[in-house]
């Protein structure tokens, strides 16, 4: 499986809001895509925490 195919499979597995945030960003390889996904996941969790305060 090529890096491009891995990235496409990973993106297809995401649910909103992560997918909408990641689909517009060009990625060079899977590690870059994965790092971006972790950053978005952390930001999403932080937004959810702040809404409960």
PDB file of N, CA and C in Angstrom:
ATOM      1  N   UNK A   1       0.848  -1.169   0.000  1.00  0.00           N
ATOM      2  CA  UNK A   1       0.000   0.000   0.000  1.00  0.00           C
ATOM      3  C   UNK A   1       0.903   1.245   0.000  1.00  0.00           C
ATOM      4  N   UNK A   2       0.614   2.171  -0.874  1.00  0.00           N
ATOM      5  CA  UNK A   2       1.423   3.386  -0.965  1.00  0.00           C
ATOM      6  C   UNK A   2       1.031   4.367   0.147  1.00  0.00           C
ATOM      7  N   UNK A   3       1.892   5.365   0.384  1.00  0.00           N
ATOM      8  CA  UNK A   3       1.578   6.386   1.389  1.00  0.00           C
ATOM      9  C   UNK A   3       0.269   7.088   1.063  1.00  0.00           C
ATOM     10  N   UNK A   4       0.059   7.347  -0.201  1.00  0.00           N
ATOM     11  CA  UNK A   4      -1.179   8.023  -0.618  1.00  0.00           C
ATOM     12  C   UNK A   4      -2.407   7.172  -0.283  1.00  0.00           C
ATOM     13  N   UNK A   5      -2.329   5.878  -0.533  1.00  0.00           N
ATOM     14  CA  UNK A   5      -3.445   4.980  -0.240  1.00  0.00           C
ATOM     15  C   UNK A   5      -3.695   4.887   1.266  1.00  0.00           C
ATOM     16  N   UNK A   6      -2.624   4.845   2.045  1.00  0.00           N
ATOM     17  CA  UNK A   6      -2.762   4.803   3.502  1.00  0.00           C
ATOM     18  C   UNK A   6      -3.449   6.070   3.998  1.00  0.00           C
ATOM     19  N   UNK A   7      -3.029   7.218   3.468  1.00  0.00           N
ATOM     20  CA  UNK A   7      -3.643   8.493   3.852  1.00  0.00           C
ATOM     21  C   UNK A   7      -5.125   8.520   3.494  1.00  0.00           C
ATOM     22  N   UNK A   8      -5.465   8.036   2.311  1.00  0.00           N
ATOM     23  CA  UNK A   8      -6.864   8.022   1.887  1.00  0.00           C
ATOM     24  C   UNK A   8      -7.704   7.118   2.788  1.00  0.00           C
ATOM     25  N   UNK A   9      -7.183   5.953   3.124  1.00  0.00           N
ATOM     26  CA  UNK A   9      -7.913   5.038   4.014  1.00  0.00           C
ATOM     27  C   UNK A   9      -8.108   5.662   5.390  1.00  0.00           C
ATOM     28  N   UNK A  10      -7.058   6.303   5.892  1.00  0.00           N
ATOM     29  CA  UNK A  10      -7.139   6.947   7.198  1.00  0.00           C
ATOM     30  C   UNK A  10      -8.185   8.058   7.189  1.00  0.00           C
ATOM     31  N   UNK A  11      -8.171   8.892   6.166  1.00  0.00           N
ATOM     32  CA  UNK A  11      -9.140   9.986   6.079  1.00  0.00           C
ATOM     33  C   UNK A  11     -10.571   9.469   5.997  1.00  0.00           C
ATOM     34  N   UNK A  12     -10.769   8.375   5.270  1.00  0.00           N
ATOM     35  CA  UNK A  12     -12.118   7.814   5.140  1.00  0.00           C
ATOM     36  C   UNK A  12     -12.631   7.260   6.463  1.00  0.00           C
ATOM     37  N   UNK A  13     -11.722   6.902   7.373  1.00  0.00           N
ATOM     38  CA  UNK A  13     -12.127   6.332   8.653  1.00  0.00           C
ATOM     39  C   UNK A  13     -12.520   7.394   9.678  1.00  0.00           C
ATOM     40  N   UNK A  14     -12.262   8.657   9.386  1.00  0.00           N
ATOM     41  CA  UNK A  14     -12.532   9.729  10.342  1.00  0.00           C
ATOM     42  C   UNK A  14     -13.991  10.152  10.328  1.00  0.00           C
ATOM     43  N   UNK A  15     -14.443  10.587  11.470  1.00  0.00           N
ATOM     44  CA  UNK A  15     -15.796  11.131  11.619  1.00  0.00           C
ATOM     45  C   UNK A  15     -15.690  12.645  11.782  1.00  0.00           C
ATOM     46  N   UNK A  16     -16.796  13.345  11.570  1.00  0.00           N
ATOM     47  CA  UNK A  16     -16.826  14.790  11.818  1.00  0.00           C
ATOM     48  C   UNK A  16     -16.539  15.041  13.288  1.00  0.00           C
ATOM     49  N   UNK A  17     -15.895  16.115  13.677  1.00  0.00           N
ATOM     50  CA  UNK A  17     -15.430  17.241  12.877  1.00  0.00           C
ATOM     51  C   UNK A  17     -14.022  17.043  12.314  1.00  0.00           C
ATOM     52  N   UNK A  18     -13.364  15.959  12.681  1.00  0.00           N
ATOM     53  CA  UNK A  18     -11.977  15.759  12.257  1.00  0.00           C
ATOM     54  C   UNK A  18     -11.830  15.688  10.743  1.00  0.00           C
ATOM     55  N   UNK A  19     -12.709  14.952  10.098  1.00  0.00           N
ATOM     56  CA  UNK A  19     -12.606  14.786   8.652  1.00  0.00           C
ATOM     57  C   UNK A  19     -12.689  16.121   7.932  1.00  0.00           C
ATOM     58  N   UNK A  20     -13.646  16.933   8.306  1.00  0.00           N
ATOM     59  CA  UNK A  20     -13.823  18.231   7.648  1.00  0.00           C
ATOM     60  C   UNK A  20     -12.609  19.127   7.821  1.00  0.00           C
ATOM     61  N   UNK A  21     -11.913  19.000   8.941  1.00  0.00           N
ATOM     62  CA  UNK A  21     -10.732  19.823   9.185  1.00  0.00           C
ATOM     63  C   UNK A  21      -9.504  19.313   8.436  1.00  0.00           C
ATOM     64  N   UNK A  22      -9.441  18.022   8.177  1.00  0.00           N
ATOM     65  CA  UNK A  22      -8.243  17.434   7.589  1.00  0.00           C
ATOM     66  C   UNK A  22      -8.295  17.288   6.076  1.00  0.00           C
ATOM     67  N   UNK A  23      -9.460  17.223   5.511  1.00  0.00           N
ATOM     68  CA  UNK A  23      -9.579  16.905   4.090  1.00  0.00           C
ATOM     69  C   UNK A  23      -8.999  17.998   3.195  1.00  0.00           C
ATOM     70  N   UNK A  24      -8.912  19.224   3.668  1.00  0.00           N
ATOM     71  CA  UNK A  24      -8.421  20.321   2.832  1.00  0.00           C
ATOM     72  C   UNK A  24      -6.917  20.526   2.926  1.00  0.00           C
ATOM     73  N   UNK A  25      -6.242  19.775   3.798  1.00  0.00           N
ATOM     74  CA  UNK A  25      -4.802  19.956   4.005  1.00  0.00           C
ATOM     75  C   UNK A  25      -4.031  18.925   3.186  1.00  0.00           C
ATOM     76  N   UNK A  26      -3.073  19.369   2.357  1.00  0.00           N
ATOM     77  CA  UNK A  26      -2.259  18.403   1.604  1.00  0.00           C
ATOM     78  C   UNK A  26      -1.203  17.764   2.514  1.00  0.00           C
ATOM     79  N   UNK A  27      -1.055  16.459   2.437  1.00  0.00           N
ATOM     80  CA  UNK A  27      -0.103  15.740   3.274  1.00  0.00           C
ATOM     81  C   UNK A  27       0.968  15.089   2.420  1.00  0.00           C
ATOM     82  N   UNK A  28       2.197  15.092   2.941  1.00  0.00           N
ATOM     83  CA  UNK A  28       3.308  14.461   2.231  1.00  0.00           C
ATOM     84  C   UNK A  28       3.366  12.966   2.507  1.00  0.00           C
ATOM     85  N   UNK A  29       3.084  12.580   3.755  1.00  0.00           N
ATOM     86  CA  UNK A  29       3.114  11.167   4.109  1.00  0.00           C
ATOM     87  C   UNK A  29       2.191  10.905   5.299  1.00  0.00           C
ATOM     88  N   UNK A  30       2.059   9.629   5.652  1.00  0.00           N
ATOM     89  CA  UNK A  30       1.116   9.244   6.696  1.00  0.00           C
ATOM     90  C   UNK A  30       1.493   9.821   8.050  1.00  0.00           C
ATOM     91  N   UNK A  31       2.787   9.910   8.361  1.00  0.00           N
ATOM     92  CA  UNK A  31       3.181  10.432   9.673  1.00  0.00           C
ATOM     93  C   UNK A  31       2.729  11.880   9.844  1.00  0.00           C
ATOM     94  N   UNK A  32       2.788  12.651   8.788  1.00  0.00           N
ATOM     95  CA  UNK A  32       2.319  14.037   8.841  1.00  0.00           C
ATOM     96  C   UNK A  32       0.794  14.069   9.031  1.00  0.00           C
ATOM     97  N   UNK A  33       0.100  13.209   8.352  1.00  0.00           N
ATOM     98  CA  UNK A  33      -1.352  13.106   8.474  1.00  0.00           C
ATOM     99  C   UNK A  33      -1.743  12.687   9.887  1.00  0.00           C
ATOM    100  N   UNK A  34      -1.041  11.713  10.427  1.00  0.00           N
ATOM    101  CA  UNK A  34      -1.341  11.207  11.766  1.00  0.00           C
ATOM    102  C   UNK A  34      -1.124  12.295  12.817  1.00  0.00           C
ATOM    103  N   UNK A  35      -0.025  13.038  12.689  1.00  0.00           N
ATOM    104  CA  UNK A  35       0.270  14.121  13.625  1.00  0.00           C
ATOM    105  C   UNK A  35      -0.817  15.185  13.583  1.00  0.00           C
ATOM    106  N   UNK A  36      -1.254  15.543  12.399  1.00  0.00           N
ATOM    107  CA  UNK A  36      -2.325  16.530  12.246  1.00  0.00           C
ATOM    108  C   UNK A  36      -3.607  16.011  12.894  1.00  0.00           C
ATOM    109  N   UNK A  37      -3.886  14.736  12.717  1.00  0.00           N
ATOM    110  CA  UNK A  37      -5.078  14.132  13.322  1.00  0.00           C
ATOM    111  C   UNK A  37      -5.036  14.188  14.838  1.00  0.00           C
ATOM    112  N   UNK A  38      -3.859  13.930  15.418  1.00  0.00           N
ATOM    113  CA  UNK A  38      -3.716  14.010  16.870  1.00  0.00           C
ATOM    114  C   UNK A  38      -3.947  15.436  17.358  1.00  0.00           C
ATOM    115  N   UNK A  39      -3.427  16.415  16.638  1.00  0.00           N
ATOM    116  CA  UNK A  39      -3.613  17.822  17.012  1.00  0.00           C
ATOM    117  C   UNK A  39      -5.090  18.211  16.976  1.00  0.00           C
ATOM    118  N   UNK A  40      -5.787  17.795  15.938  1.00  0.00           N
ATOM    119  CA  UNK A  40      -7.213  18.103  15.814  1.00  0.00           C
ATOM    120  C   UNK A  40      -8.001  17.405  16.911  1.00  0.00           C
ATOM    121  N   UNK A  41      -7.640  16.159  17.216  1.00  0.00           N
ATOM    122  CA  UNK A  41      -8.322  15.417  18.269  1.00  0.00           C
ATOM    123  C   UNK A  41      -8.147  16.115  19.618  1.00  0.00           C
ATOM    124  N   UNK A  42      -6.941  16.570  19.910  1.00  0.00           N
ATOM    125  CA  UNK A  42      -6.671  17.275  21.160  1.00  0.00           C
ATOM    126  C   UNK A  42      -7.473  18.572  21.234  1.00  0.00           C
ATOM    127  N   UNK A  43      -7.502  19.322  20.143  1.00  0.00           N
ATOM    128  CA  UNK A  43      -8.266  20.575  20.121  1.00  0.00           C
ATOM    129  C   UNK A  43      -9.757  20.316  20.305  1.00  0.00           C
ATOM    130  N   UNK A  44     -10.260  19.259  19.701  1.00  0.00           N
ATOM    131  CA  UNK A  44     -11.671  18.908  19.842  1.00  0.00           C
ATOM    132  C   UNK A  44     -11.994  18.564  21.289  1.00  0.00           C
ATOM    133  N   UNK A  45     -11.119  17.800  21.937  1.00  0.00           N
ATOM    134  CA  UNK A  45     -11.329  17.445  23.344  1.00  0.00           C
ATOM    135  C   UNK A  45     -11.299  18.689  24.222  1.00  0.00           C
ATOM    136  N   UNK A  46     -10.375  19.600  23.942  1.00  0.00           N
ATOM    137  CA  UNK A  46     -10.282  20.836  24.723  1.00  0.00           C
ATOM    138  C   UNK A  46     -11.542  21.688  24.545  1.00  0.00           C
ATOM    139  N   UNK A  47     -12.065  21.754  23.330  1.00  0.00           N
ATOM    140  CA  UNK A  47     -13.294  22.522  23.092  1.00  0.00           C
ATOM    141  C   UNK A  47     -14.458  21.916  23.867  1.00  0.00           C
ATOM    142  N   UNK A  48     -14.517  20.576  23.907  1.00  0.00           N
ATOM    143  CA  UNK A  48     -15.593  19.907  24.635  1.00  0.00           C
ATOM    144  C   UNK A  48     -15.478  20.160  26.133  1.00  0.00           C
ATOM    145  N   UNK A  49     -14.263  20.166  26.664  1.00  0.00           N
ATOM    146  CA  UNK A  49     -14.054  20.437  28.089  1.00  0.00           C
ATOM    147  C   UNK A  49     -14.499  21.851  28.437  1.00  0.00           C
ATOM    148  N   UNK A  50     -14.152  22.813  27.595  1.00  0.00           N
ATOM    149  CA  UNK A  50     -14.484  24.206  27.886  1.00  0.00           C
ATOM    150  C   UNK A  50     -15.988  24.460  27.820  1.00  0.00           C
ATOM    151  N   UNK A  51     -16.706  23.680  27.052  1.00  0.00           N
ATOM    152  CA  UNK A  51     -18.155  23.877  26.958  1.00  0.00           C
ATOM    153  C   UNK A  51     -18.873  23.407  28.224  1.00  0.00           C
ATOM    154  N   UNK A  52     -18.213  22.561  29.025  1.00  0.00           N
ATOM    155  CA  UNK A  52     -18.806  22.085  30.273  1.00  0.00           C
ATOM    156  C   UNK A  52     -18.491  23.001  31.447  1.00  0.00           C
ATOM    157  N   UNK A  53     -17.570  23.919  31.273  1.00  0.00           N
ATOM    158  CA  UNK A  53     -17.181  24.829  32.371  1.00  0.00           C
ATOM    159  C   UNK A  53     -18.059  26.039  32.427  1.00  0.00           C
TER     160      UNK A  53
END
